[in-house]
XYZ file of C-alpha atoms in Angstrom:
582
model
C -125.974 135.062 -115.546
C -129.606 135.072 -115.153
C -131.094 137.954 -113.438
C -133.719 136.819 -110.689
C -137.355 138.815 -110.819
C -140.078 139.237 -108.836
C -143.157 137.271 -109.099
C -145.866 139.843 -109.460
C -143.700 142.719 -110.922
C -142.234 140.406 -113.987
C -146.100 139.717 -114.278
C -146.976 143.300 -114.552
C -144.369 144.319 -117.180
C -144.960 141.124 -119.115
C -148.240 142.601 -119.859
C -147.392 146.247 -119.971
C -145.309 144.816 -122.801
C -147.804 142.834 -124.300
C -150.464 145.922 -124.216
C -148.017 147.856 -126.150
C -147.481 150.729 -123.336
C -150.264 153.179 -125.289
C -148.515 153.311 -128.615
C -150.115 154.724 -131.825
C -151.998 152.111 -133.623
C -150.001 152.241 -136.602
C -147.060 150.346 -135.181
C -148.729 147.257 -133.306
C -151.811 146.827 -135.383
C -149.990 145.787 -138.665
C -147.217 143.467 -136.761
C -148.578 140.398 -137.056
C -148.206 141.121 -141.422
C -145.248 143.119 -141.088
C -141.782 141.058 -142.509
C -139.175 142.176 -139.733
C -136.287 141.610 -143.161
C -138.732 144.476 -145.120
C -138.610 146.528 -142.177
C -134.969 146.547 -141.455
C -134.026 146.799 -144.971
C -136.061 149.578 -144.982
C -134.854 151.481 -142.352
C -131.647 151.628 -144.550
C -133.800 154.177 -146.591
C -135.239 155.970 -143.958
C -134.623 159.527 -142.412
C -133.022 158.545 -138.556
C -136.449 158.808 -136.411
C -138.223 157.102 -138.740
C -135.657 154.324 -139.294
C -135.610 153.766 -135.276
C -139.314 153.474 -135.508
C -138.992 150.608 -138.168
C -135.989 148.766 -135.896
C -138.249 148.844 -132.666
C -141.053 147.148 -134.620
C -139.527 144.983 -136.324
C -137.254 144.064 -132.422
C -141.050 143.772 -130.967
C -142.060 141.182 -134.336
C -139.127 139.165 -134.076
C -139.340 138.930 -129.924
C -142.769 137.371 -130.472
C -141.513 135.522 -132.776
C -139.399 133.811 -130.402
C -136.017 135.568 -132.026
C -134.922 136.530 -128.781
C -131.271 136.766 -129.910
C -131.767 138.627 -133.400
C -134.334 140.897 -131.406
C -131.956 141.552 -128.975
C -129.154 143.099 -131.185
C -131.826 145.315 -132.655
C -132.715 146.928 -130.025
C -129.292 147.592 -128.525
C -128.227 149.017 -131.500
C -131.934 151.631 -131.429
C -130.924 155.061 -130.912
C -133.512 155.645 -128.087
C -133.381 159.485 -128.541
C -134.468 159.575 -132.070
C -137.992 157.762 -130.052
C -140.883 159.916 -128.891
C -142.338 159.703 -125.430
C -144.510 156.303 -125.989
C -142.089 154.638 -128.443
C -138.896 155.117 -125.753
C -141.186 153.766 -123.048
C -141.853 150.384 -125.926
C -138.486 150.261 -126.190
C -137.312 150.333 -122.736
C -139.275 147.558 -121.701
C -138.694 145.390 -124.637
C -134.988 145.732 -124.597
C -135.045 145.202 -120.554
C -137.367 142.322 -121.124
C -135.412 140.722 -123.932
C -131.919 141.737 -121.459
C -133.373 139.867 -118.491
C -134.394 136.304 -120.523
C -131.033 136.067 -123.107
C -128.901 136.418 -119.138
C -127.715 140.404 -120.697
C -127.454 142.664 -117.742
C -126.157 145.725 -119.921
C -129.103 145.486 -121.989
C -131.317 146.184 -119.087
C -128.651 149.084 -118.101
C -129.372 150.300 -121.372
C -132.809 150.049 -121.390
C -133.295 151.663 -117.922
C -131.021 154.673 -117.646
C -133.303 157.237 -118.080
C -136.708 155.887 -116.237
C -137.536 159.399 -114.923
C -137.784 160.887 -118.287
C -140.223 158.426 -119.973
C -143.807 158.129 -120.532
C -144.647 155.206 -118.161
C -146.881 155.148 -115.080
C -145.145 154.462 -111.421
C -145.835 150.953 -111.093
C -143.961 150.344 -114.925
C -141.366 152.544 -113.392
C -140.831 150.678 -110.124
C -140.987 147.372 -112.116
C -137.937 148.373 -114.270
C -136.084 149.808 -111.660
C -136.065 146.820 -109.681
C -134.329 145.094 -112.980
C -132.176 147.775 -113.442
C -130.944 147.242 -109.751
C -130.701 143.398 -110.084
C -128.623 144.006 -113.521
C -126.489 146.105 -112.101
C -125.880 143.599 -108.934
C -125.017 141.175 -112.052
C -122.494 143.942 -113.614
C -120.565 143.982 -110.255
C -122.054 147.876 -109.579
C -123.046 147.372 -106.073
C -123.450 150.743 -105.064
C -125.875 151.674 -107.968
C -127.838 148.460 -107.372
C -128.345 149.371 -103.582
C -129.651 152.851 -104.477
C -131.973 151.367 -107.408
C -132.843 148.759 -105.237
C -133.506 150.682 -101.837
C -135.714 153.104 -104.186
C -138.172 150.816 -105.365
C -138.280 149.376 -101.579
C -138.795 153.070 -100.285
C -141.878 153.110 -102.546
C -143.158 149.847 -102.424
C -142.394 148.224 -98.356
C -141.692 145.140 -100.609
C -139.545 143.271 -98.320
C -138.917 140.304 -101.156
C -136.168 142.554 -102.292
C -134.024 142.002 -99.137
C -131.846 139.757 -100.071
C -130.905 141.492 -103.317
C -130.114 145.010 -100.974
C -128.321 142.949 -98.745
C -126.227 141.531 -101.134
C -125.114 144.893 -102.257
C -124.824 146.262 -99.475
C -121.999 143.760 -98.240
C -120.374 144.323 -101.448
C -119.406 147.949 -100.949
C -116.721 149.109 -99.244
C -116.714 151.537 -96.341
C -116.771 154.613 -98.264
C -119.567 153.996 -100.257
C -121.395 153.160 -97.628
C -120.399 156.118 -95.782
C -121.914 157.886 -99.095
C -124.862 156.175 -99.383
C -125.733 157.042 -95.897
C -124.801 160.127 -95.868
C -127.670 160.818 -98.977
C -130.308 158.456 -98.101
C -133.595 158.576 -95.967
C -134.386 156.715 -93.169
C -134.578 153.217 -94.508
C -131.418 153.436 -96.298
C -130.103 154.577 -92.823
C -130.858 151.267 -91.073
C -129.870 148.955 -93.922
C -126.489 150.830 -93.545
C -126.595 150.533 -89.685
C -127.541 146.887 -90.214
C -124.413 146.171 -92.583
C -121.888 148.196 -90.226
C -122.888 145.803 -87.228
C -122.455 142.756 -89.882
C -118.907 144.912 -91.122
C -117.710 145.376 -87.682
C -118.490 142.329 -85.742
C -115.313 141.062 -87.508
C -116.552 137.168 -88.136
C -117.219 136.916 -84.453
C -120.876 135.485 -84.995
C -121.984 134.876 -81.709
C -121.165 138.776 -81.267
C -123.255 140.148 -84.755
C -126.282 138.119 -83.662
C -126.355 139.450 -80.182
C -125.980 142.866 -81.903
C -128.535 142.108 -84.729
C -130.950 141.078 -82.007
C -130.490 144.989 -80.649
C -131.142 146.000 -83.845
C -134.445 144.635 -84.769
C -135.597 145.348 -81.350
C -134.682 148.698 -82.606
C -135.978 149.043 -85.959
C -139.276 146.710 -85.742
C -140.895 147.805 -88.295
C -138.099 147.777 -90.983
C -138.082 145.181 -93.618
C -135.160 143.689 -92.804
C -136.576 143.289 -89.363
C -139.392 141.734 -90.793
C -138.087 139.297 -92.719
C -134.454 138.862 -92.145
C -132.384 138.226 -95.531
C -131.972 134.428 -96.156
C -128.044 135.074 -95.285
C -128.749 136.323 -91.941
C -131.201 133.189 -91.321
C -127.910 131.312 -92.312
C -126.199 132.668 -89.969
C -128.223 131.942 -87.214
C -127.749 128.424 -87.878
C -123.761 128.407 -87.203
C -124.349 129.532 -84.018
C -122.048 128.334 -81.306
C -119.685 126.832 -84.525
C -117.126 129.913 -84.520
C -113.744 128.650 -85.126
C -111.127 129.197 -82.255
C -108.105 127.086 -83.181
C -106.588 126.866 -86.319
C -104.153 124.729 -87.553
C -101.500 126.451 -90.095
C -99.681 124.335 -92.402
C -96.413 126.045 -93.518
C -93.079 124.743 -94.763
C -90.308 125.725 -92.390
C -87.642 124.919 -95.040
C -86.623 125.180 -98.389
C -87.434 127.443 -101.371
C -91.202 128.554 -99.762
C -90.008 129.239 -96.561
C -89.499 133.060 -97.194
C -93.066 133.474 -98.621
C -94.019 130.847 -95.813
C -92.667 133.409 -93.009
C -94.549 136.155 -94.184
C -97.478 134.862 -94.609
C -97.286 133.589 -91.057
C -96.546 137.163 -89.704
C -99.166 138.398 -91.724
C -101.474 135.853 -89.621
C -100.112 136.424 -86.440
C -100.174 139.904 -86.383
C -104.045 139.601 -87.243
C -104.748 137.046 -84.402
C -103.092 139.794 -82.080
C -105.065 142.794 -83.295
C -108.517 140.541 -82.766
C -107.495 140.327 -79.170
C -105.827 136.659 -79.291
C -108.877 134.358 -78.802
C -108.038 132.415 -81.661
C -105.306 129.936 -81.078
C -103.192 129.268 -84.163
C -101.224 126.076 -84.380
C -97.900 126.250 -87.147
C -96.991 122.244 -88.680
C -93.970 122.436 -90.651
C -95.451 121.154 -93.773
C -91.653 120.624 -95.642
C -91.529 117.799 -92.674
C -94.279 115.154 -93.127
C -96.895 113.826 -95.281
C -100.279 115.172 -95.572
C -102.200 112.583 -93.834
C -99.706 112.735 -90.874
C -99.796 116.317 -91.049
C -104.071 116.424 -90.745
C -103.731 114.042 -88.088
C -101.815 116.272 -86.097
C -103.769 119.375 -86.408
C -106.981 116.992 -85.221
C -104.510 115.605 -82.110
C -103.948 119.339 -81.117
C -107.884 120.072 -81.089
C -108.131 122.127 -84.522
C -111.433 123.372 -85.985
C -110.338 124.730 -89.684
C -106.566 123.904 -91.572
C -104.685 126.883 -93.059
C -102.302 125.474 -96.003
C -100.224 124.016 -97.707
C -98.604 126.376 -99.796
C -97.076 124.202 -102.147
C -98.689 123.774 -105.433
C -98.171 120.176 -105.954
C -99.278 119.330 -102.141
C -102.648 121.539 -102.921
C -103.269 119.652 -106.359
C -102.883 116.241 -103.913
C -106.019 118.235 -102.123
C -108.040 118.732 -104.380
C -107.863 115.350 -105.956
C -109.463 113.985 -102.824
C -113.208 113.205 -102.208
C -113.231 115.302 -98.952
C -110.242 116.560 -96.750
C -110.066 115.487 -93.373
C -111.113 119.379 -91.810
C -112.256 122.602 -93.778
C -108.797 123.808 -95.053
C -108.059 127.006 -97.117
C -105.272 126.143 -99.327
C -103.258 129.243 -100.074
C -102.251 128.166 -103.426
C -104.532 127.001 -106.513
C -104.004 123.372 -107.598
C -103.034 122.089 -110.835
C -106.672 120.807 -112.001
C -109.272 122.579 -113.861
C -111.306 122.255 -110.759
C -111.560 121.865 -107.571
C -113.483 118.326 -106.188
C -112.798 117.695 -102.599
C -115.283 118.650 -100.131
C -114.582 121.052 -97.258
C -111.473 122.373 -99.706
C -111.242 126.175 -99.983
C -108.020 127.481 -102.343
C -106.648 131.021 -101.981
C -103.759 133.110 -103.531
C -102.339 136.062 -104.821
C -102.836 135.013 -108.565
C -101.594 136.838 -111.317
C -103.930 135.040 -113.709
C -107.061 136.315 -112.061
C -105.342 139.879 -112.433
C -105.169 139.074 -116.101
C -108.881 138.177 -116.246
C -109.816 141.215 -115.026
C -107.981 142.893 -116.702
C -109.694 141.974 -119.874
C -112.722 142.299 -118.149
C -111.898 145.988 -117.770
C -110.711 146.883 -121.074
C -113.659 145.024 -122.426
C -115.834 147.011 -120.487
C -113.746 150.442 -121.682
C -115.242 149.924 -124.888
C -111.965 148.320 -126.447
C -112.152 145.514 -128.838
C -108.652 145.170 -130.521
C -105.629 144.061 -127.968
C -102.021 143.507 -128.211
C -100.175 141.274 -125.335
C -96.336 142.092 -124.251
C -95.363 139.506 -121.241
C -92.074 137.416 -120.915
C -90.696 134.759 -122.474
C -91.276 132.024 -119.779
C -93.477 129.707 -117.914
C -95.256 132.930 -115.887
C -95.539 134.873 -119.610
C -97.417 131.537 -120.588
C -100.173 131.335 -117.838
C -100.993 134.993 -117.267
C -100.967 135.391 -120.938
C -103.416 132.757 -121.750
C -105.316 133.785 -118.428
C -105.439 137.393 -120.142
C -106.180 135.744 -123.995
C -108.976 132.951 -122.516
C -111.100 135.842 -120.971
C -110.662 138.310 -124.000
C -111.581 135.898 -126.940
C -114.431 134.941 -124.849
C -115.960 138.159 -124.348
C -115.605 138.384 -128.223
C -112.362 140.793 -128.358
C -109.659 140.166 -130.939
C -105.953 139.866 -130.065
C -103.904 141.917 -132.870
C -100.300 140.675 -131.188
C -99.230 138.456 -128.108
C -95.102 139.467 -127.650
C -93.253 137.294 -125.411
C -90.298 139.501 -124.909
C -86.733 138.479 -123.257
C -86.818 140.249 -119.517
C -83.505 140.986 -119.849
C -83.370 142.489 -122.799
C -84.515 146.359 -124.023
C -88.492 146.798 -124.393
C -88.121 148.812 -127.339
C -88.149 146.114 -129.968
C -90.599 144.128 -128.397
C -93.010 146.771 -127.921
C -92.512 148.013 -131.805
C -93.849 144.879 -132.505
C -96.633 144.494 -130.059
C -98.608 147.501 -131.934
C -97.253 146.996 -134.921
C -100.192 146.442 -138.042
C -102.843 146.283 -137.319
C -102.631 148.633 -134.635
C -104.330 147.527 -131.136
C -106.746 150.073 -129.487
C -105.308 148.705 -126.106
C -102.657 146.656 -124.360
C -101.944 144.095 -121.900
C -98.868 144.424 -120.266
C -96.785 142.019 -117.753
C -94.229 142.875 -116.151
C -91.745 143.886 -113.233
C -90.986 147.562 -112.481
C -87.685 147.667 -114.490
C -88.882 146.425 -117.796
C -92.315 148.013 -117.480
C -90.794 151.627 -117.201
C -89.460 151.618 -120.323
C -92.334 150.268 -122.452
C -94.977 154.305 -121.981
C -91.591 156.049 -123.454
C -91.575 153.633 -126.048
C -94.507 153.950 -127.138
C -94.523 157.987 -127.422
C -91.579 156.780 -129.562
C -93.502 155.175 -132.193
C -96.289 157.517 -132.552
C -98.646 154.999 -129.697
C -98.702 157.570 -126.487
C -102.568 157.666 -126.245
C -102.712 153.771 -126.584
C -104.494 152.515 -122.874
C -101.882 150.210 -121.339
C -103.884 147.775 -118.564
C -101.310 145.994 -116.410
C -101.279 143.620 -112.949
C -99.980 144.670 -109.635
C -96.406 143.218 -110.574
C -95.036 146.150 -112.147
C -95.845 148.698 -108.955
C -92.933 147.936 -106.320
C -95.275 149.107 -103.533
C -93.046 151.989 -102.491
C -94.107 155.624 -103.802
C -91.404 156.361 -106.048
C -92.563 159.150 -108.589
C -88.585 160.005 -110.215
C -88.915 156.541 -111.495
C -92.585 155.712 -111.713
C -92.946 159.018 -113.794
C -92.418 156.762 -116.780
C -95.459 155.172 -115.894
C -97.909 157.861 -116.253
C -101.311 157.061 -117.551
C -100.572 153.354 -117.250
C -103.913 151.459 -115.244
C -103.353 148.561 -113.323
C -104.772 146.666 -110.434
C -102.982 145.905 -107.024
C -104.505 144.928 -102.967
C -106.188 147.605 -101.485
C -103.676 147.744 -98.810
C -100.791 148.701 -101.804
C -103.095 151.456 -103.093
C -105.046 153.012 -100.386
C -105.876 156.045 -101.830
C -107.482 154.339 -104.962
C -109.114 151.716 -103.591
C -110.779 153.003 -100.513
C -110.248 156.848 -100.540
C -107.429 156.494 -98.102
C -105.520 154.566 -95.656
C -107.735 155.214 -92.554
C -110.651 153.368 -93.498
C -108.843 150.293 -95.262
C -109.629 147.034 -93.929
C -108.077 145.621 -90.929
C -106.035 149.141 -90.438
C -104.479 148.053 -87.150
C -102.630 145.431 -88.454
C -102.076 147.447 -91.544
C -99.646 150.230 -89.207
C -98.138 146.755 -87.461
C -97.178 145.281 -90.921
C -96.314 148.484 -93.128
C -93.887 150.052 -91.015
C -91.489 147.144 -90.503
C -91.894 145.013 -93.238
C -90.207 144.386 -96.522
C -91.808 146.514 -98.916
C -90.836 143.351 -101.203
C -93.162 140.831 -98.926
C -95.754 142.967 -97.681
C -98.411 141.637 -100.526
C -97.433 138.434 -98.886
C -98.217 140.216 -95.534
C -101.631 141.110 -96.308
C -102.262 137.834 -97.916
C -101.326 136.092 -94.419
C -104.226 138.770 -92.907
C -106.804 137.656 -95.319
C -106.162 133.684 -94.409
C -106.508 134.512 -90.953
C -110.313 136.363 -91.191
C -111.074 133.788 -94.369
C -109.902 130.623 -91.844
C -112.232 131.874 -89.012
C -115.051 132.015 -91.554
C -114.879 128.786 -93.288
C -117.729 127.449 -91.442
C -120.048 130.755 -92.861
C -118.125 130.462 -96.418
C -119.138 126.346 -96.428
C -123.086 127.354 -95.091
C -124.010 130.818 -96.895
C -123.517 131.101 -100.777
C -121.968 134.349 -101.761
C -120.562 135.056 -98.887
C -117.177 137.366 -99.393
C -114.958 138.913 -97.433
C -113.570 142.680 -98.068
C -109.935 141.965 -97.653
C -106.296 143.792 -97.684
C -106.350 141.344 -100.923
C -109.073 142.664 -102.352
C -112.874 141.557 -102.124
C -112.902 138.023 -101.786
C -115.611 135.332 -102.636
C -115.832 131.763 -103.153
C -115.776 130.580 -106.619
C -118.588 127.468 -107.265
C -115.853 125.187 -106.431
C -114.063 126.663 -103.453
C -111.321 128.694 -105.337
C -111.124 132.356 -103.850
C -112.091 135.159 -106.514
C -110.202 137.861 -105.610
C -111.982 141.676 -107.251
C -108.908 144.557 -107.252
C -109.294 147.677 -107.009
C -107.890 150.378 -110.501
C -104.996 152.893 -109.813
C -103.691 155.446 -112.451
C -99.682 156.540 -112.291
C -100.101 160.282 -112.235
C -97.054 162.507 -111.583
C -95.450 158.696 -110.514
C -98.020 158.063 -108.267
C -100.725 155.513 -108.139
C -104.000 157.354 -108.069
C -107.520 156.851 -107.985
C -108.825 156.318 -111.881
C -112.262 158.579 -112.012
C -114.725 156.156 -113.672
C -118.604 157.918 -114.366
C -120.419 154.506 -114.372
C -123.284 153.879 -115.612
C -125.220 156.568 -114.234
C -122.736 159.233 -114.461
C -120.290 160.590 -111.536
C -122.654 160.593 -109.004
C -124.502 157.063 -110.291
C -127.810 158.154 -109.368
C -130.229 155.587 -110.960
């Protein structure tokens, strides 16, 4: 993805770069003859400082060169530490300069961690930190890019950076806000203010622009009252278009109607907890074609269409130019994408949990994966969910098991790390199988292996005499299954009222299913701000929602741990250490 910049500051450290940041002559006056091939291949001779020295020039040679790429892996690979003071400061803003043009957020990370300790005058310092804060927006590190971000703003009253705050703002949860206001100054303050009136005016948008009105009255002089981010200009414009019936589309019969019912309770129990204003409208989709089925929810006065739930009536969907009213789907259809207009698709997907998955591990610094999941059709499609993303991101796949569910996991896991030996695995699978592959594994000599895993194989009940043989395994699950990872506790997870409603009576079995029925409700009364304001999301009892390019929901878990048999929290540094301080 490419990483937006700033007009005047991607001027300034263009020629910062250019002027060669004060180095000693003897490294940009001979460039121009310098061979970057002699250089590297003599940097194979060299004593370590002086072999960095002969990288970074011949990175800068082959950047001017226009050998962005080859340039590129040079400088990643530069041991910045072996640099003194006006070489690191070359470096950095080559590497972040090269990062930001080849679309390579990390290499920005890289080049920016330690700003504070280089040789480079405030303005080159403000200039990188804004990249560093629009990289890590890229890298999904909210958080970090709000503090990065709200620095540079503190310093500079540049209110062009609004929109880039706000979206990171709105991507953090309610405890890192709480933590980010908690250590900011008075202009981080308000931003947070400003995003808890956004966070708490619960889609209502007639309500949050009463409120926001307040707050700029409030707060004139504070860039965001100055010039409101573009998605707040949006939202002005859907004034007076807030959705107040929806029509819900749910078979009433046959193999779906169990999920069916609990999605609906799921929904109902949110429409109560927002105080009923909403009218929601249930069609028996098992009864009825589509057409007939639209036509009723229009007769009854309908604004949006939750449903179907069937995967072959969604694929029908999404095969159409434009559906009749906006309509989240909650299933995914059978093409590769989505092409009717007005079409939203949502789910509780395994395969995204596989691509994250492999996102993660990626991201751990793992490179060689084995797969264990069943023999069967689900196996198949979260497996090649799981392999697609991997291979992509370069990774190698050692072994991909389909095992027999029914059978024992020891012979199937022998042979998912058998030679060569993965540094990780992907595992999918229910509670009963998965508790017998860790044991396995100390078995054959594999107990420090990294097992990554989807929600499937956490039954959602805290059960640590059998989830003991679960220990170190990581997987991802709905913030609402794994409160104390994903948001530091139940009491501040989303939509917590009907959280108590649904968790004490429900089957433990059907409470994702629950939670899922919560998120269609507050997605369904958004559709109209989903439709108008790209990036728009939604932080969910699913997880953080946001609309893919082509309508389908992306849903971003949360990480859990089994400690003791207990899903906890997984402490991850970042990229600026525990306390991610840019």
């Amino acid at each position: 993805m490419r990483i937006p910049t700033r007009g005047l500051l991607a001027t300034a450290l263009s020629a910062i770069l250019l002027a060669g940041c004060a180095v000693p002559p003897g490294i940009v006056d001979r460039a121009d003859e310098d061979d970057p091939a002699r250089l590297l291949e003599q940097a194979g001779q060299q004593q370590p400082a002086q072999a960095a020295r002969s990288r970074l020039e011949a990175a800068d040679i082959l950047a001017r060169q226009g050998e962005r790429t080859q340039a590129l892996e040079i400088a990643v690979n530069i041991d910045d530490s072996l640099l003194e003071g006006p070489q690191r400061a070359r470096w950095a803003l080559l590497l972040a300069d090269l990062g930001e043009a080849l679309g390579e957020p990390q290499a920005v990370i890289q080049a920016t961690r330690n700003l504070d300790a280089m040789n480079l005058e405030p303005g080159q310092v403000r200039a990188l930190r804004e990249r560093m804060g629009l990289a890590l927006l890229a890298e999904d590190e909210p958080a970090a890019a709000a503090r990065a971000l709200l620095r540079v703003q503190a310093e500079s009253d540049d209110v062009a950076l609004n929109d880039s705050i706000w979206e990171a703002l709105v991507r953090m949860d309610r405890q890192a806000l709480s933590a980010l206001e908690q250590e900011g100054d008075a202009l981080t303050r308000d931003w947070v203010a400003l995003a808890d009136l956004y966070r708490s005016s619960g889609g209502d948008i007639e309500r949050f622009l009463d409120r926001l009105d307040e707050w700029r009255s409030r707060n004139a002089r504070h860039p965001a009252a100055r010039q409101l981010p573009a998605a707040l200009i949006a939202l002005g414009d859907l004034r007076g278009m807030e959705v107040r019936h929806i029509a819900v589309l749910l078979p009433e019969s046959g193999p779906l109607a169990q999920p069916a019912s609990a999605i609906a309770e799921g929904m109902r129990t949110q429409q109560r907890s927002t105080g009923g204003g909403i009218q929601l409208s249930f069609l028996d989709a098992s009864r009825g074609d589509l057409e007939s089925l639209y036509r009723e929810a229009e007769n009854r006065g309908a604004q949006v269409v939750v449903g179907p739930l069937d995967k072959d009536q969604v694929s029908r969907l999404e095969a159409l130019d434009r559906v009749a009213l906006p309509t989240l789907a909650l299933n995914y259809g059978n093409a590769e994408r989505n092409r009717a207009v007005g079409l939203f698709q949502y789910g509780l997907s395994a395969e995204d949990e596989a691509s994250q998955a492999a996102a993660r591990a990626w991201r751990d610094g793992h490179r060689r994966v084995a797969l264990l999941v069943p023999d069967n059709d689900w196996g198949r499609r979260v497996g090649e969910a799981f392999w697609d993303e991997w291979r992509a991101r370069g990774g190698e796949v050692t072994n991909a098991v389909r095992y027999n569910p029914g059978a024992p996991a020891t012979e199937s896991t022998r042979r998912a790390i058998s030679n060569p030996r993965p540094d990780a695995l992907f595992l999918l699978a229910l509670p009963e199988y998965a508790r017998q592959v860790p044991p396995t594994l100390d078995y054959y000599g594999a107990s420090r292996l990294p097992v990554y895993a989807t929600s499937q194989l956490f039954e959602g009940r805290i059960n640590p005499r059998l989830d003991n043989d679960l220990n170190d395994v990581q997987f991802l699950d709905i913030p609402w299954q794994i409160p104390e990872a994903a948001v530091g506790g139940v009491e501040v997870l989303p939509f917590l009222e009907s959280y108590h409603a649904l968790r004490e009576g429900s089957d433990p079995r059907l409470f994702r299913l629950n939670a899922m029925g919560v998120d269609a409700f507050e997605l369904a009364r958004r559709l109209p701000q989903l439709q108008a304001i790209s990036g728009s999301e939604l932080q969910g009892a699913t997880g953080t929602l946001r609309p893919g390019s082509d309508g389908r929901i992306e849903r971003q878990l949360p990480w859990a741990r089994f400690v003791n048999g207990v899903p906890q929290p997984i402490l991850i540094p970042g990229v600026f250490g525990d306390q991610r301080t840019p």
